Short mmCIF file of C-alpha atoms in Angstrom, two decimals:
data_model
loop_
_atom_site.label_atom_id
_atom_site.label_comp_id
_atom_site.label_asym_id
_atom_site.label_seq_id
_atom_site.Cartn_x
_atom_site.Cartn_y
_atom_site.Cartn_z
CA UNK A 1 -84.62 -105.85 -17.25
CA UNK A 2 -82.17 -106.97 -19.39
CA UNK A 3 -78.82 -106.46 -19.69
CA UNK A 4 -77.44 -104.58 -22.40
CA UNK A 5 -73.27 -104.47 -23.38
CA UNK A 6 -72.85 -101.67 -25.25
CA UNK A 7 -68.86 -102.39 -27.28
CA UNK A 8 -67.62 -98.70 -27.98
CA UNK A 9 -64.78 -98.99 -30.80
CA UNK A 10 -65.10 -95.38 -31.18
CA UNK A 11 -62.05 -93.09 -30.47
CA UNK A 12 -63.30 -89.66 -31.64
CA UNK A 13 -63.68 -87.23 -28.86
CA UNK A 14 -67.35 -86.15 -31.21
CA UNK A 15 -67.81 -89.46 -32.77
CA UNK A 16 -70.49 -89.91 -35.14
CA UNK A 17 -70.88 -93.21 -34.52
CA UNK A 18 -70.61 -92.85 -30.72
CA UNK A 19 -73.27 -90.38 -31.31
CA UNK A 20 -75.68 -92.99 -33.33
CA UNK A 21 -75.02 -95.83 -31.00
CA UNK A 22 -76.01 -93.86 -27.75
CA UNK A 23 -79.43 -93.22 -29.97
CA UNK A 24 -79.56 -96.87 -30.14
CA UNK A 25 -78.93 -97.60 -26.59
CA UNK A 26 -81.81 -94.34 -25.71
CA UNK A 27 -84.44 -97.10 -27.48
CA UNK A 28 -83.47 -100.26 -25.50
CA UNK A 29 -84.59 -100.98 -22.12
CA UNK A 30 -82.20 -102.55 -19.02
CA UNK A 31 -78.46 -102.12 -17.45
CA UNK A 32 -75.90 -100.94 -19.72
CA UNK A 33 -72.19 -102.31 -19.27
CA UNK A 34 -70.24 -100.02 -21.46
CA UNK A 35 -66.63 -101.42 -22.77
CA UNK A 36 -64.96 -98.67 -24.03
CA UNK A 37 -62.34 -100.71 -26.06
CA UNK A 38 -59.25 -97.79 -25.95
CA UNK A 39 -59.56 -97.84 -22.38
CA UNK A 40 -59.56 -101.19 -22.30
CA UNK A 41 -55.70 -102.32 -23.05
CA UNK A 42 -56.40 -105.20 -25.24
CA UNK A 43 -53.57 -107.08 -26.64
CA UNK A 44 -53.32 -109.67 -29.23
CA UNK A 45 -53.30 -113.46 -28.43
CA UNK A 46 -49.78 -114.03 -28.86
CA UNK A 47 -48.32 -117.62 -28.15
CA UNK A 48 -47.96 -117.18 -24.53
CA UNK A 49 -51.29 -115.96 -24.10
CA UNK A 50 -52.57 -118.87 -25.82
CA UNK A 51 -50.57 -120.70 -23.96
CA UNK A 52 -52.54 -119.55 -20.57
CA UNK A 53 -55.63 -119.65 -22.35
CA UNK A 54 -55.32 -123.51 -23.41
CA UNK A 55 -54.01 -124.53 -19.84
CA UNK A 56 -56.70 -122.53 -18.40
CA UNK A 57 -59.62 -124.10 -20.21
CA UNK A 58 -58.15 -127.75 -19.73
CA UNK A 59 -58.14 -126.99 -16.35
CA UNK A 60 -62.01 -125.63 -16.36
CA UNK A 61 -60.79 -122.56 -14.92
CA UNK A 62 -63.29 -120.03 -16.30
CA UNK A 63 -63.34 -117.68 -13.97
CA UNK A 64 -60.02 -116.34 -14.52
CA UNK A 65 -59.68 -112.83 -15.08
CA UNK A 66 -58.63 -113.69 -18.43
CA UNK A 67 -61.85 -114.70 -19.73
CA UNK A 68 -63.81 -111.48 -18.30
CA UNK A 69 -65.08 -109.90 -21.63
CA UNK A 70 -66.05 -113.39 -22.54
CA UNK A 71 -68.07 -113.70 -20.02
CA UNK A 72 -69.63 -110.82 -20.11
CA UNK A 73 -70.68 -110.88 -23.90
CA UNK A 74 -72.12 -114.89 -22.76
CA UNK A 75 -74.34 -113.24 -20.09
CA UNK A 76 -75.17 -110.01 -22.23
CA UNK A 77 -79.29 -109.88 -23.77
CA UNK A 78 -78.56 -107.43 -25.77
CA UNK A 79 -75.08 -106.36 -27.27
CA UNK A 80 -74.60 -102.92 -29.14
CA UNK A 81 -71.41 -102.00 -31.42
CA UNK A 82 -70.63 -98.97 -32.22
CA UNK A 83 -67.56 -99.37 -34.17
CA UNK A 84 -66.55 -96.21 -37.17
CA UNK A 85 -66.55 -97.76 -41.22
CA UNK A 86 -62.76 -97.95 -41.41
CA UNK A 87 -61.20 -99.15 -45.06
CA UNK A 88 -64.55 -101.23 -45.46
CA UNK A 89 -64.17 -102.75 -42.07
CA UNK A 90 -63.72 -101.23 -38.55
CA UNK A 91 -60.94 -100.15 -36.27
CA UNK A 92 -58.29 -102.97 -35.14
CA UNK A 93 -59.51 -102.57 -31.60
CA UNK A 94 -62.89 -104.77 -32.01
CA UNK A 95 -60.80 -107.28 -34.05
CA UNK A 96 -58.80 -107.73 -30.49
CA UNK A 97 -62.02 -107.65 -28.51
CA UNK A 98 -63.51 -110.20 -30.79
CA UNK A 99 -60.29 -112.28 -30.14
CA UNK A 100 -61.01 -112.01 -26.62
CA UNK A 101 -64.53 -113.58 -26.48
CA UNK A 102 -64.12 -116.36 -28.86
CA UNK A 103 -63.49 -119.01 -26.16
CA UNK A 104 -64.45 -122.53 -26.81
CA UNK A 105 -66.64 -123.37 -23.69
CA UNK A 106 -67.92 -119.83 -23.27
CA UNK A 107 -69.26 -118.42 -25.88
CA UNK A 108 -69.24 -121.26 -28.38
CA UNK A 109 -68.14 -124.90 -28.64
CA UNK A 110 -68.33 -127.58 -31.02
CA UNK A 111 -70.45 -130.63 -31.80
CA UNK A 112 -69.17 -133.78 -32.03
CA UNK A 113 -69.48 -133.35 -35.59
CA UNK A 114 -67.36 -130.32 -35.15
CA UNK A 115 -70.16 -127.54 -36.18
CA UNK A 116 -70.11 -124.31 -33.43
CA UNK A 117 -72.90 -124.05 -31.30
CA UNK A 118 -73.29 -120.74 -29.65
CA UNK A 119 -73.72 -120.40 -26.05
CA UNK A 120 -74.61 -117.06 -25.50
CA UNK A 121 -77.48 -115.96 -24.07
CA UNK A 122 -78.18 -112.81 -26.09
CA UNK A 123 -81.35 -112.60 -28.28
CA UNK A 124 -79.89 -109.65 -30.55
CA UNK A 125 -76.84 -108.01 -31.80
CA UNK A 126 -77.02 -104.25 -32.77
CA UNK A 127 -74.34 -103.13 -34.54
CA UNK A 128 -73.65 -99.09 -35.55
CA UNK A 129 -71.19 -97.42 -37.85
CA UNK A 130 -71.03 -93.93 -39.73
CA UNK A 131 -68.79 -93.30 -42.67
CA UNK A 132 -67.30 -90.10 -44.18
CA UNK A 133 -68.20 -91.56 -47.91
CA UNK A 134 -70.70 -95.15 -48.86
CA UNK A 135 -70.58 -97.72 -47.40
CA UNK A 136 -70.09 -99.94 -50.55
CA UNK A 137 -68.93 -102.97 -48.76
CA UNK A 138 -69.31 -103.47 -44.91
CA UNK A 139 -66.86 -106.86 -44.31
CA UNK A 140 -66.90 -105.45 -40.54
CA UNK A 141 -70.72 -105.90 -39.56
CA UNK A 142 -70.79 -109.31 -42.04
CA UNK A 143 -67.73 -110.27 -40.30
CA UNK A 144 -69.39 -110.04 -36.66
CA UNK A 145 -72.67 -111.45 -38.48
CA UNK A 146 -71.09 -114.23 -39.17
CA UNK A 147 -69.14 -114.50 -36.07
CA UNK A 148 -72.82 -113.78 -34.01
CA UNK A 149 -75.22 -116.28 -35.56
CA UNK A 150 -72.78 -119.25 -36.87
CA UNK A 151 -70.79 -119.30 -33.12
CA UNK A 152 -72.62 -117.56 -30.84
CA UNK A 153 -76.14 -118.43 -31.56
CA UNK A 154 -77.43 -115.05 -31.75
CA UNK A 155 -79.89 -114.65 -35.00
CA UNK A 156 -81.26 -110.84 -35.01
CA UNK A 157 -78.53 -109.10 -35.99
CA UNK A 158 -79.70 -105.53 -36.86
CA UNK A 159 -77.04 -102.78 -38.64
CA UNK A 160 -77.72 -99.19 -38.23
CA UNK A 161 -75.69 -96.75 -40.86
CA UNK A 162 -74.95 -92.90 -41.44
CA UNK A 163 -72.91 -92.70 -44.66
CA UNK A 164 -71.90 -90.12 -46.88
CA UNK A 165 -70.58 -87.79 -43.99
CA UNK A 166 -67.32 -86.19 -45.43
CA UNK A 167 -68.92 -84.99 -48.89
CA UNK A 168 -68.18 -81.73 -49.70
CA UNK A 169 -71.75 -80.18 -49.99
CA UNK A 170 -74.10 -82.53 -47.89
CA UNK A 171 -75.56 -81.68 -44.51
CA UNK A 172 -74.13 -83.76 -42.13
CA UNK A 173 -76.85 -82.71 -39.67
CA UNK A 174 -79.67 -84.02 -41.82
CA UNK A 175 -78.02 -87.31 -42.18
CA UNK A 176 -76.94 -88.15 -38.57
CA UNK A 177 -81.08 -86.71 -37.72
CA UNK A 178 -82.45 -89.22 -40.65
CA UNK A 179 -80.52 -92.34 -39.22
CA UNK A 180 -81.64 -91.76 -36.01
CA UNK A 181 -85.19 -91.53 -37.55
CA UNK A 182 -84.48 -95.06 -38.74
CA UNK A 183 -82.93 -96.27 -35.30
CA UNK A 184 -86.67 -94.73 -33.30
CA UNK A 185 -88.69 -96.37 -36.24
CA UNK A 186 -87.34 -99.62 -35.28
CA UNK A 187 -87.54 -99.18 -31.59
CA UNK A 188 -91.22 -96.86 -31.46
CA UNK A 189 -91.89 -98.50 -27.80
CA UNK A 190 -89.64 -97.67 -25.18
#
């Protein structure tokens, strides 16, 4: 079975994309670990934080509480985001996740020619977002893209949409329905 983190940056109580992602996570098979990021009480690596994260790695001392989400997104098979299409990108919460779980040594490091090599052990990244208008310009999901297969080694990186969702005149009903069409289409075997 594999295991499956699913990387909620949705804060909605009736979140669209909350709503798309758990259609995602319907098609996939395992254990679901579920990080619901504002419950989470993420900070931002400030200097003293660094601070304990250098020492810690020089020391080889992984398992420090610390480097939890880290290893978690290592061990994960299968990671789902469902993060909401904020100003072209997607709520500051992931951006403090994602500073969480790049740790050299855990889920990257570097050649000796300095390239990243990815150590994680997931074989796909989903990610999910809705939007209230288009989606001209998604830096978010090419951001974690990039981030996925150039340090973490992870190469199918899938990207599930429902734009257009605050228009006056369309039906928001038949647009959330036809993206979950699209998420069962790519997942017709349970």
């Amino acid at each position: 079975m594999d295991q499956i983190l699913f990387i909620n940056a949705c804060v909605r109580r009736q979140s669209r994309t909350e709503r798309l992602a758990r259609c995602v996570l319907e098609q996939l098979d395992g254990d679901i670990l579920e990080r619901k990021l504002e419950r989470e009480h993420l900070q931002p690596l400030d200097g003293s934080l660094l601070e304990k994260r250098d020492r810690l790695l020089s020391e080889g001392t992984i398992s420090d509480e610390m480097f939890r989400y880290a290893r978690e997104f290592a061990g994960a098979d299968i990671i789902v985001i469902g993060a909401p299409y904020w100003d072209m990108n997607f709520p500051a919460l992931l951006k403090l996740y994602l500073e969480q779980i790049m740790v050299c040594g855990i889920t990257f490091q570097y050649s000796d020619e300095g390239i990243p090599k990815g150590l994680c052990h997931a074989k796909k990244l989903i990610y999910v977002t809705t939007a209230g208008g288009p989606v001209y310009f998604n830096f978010g999901f090419e951001y974690v893209k990039t981030l996925a297969e150039q340090f973490f080694g992870i190469r199918e990186n899938l990207f599930f949409k429902a734009e257009n969702l605050d228009i006056a005149g369309n039906d928001v009903k038949q647009i959330m329905a036809e993206a979950e069409v699209a998420v069962r289409g790519l997942f017709p075997l349970k």
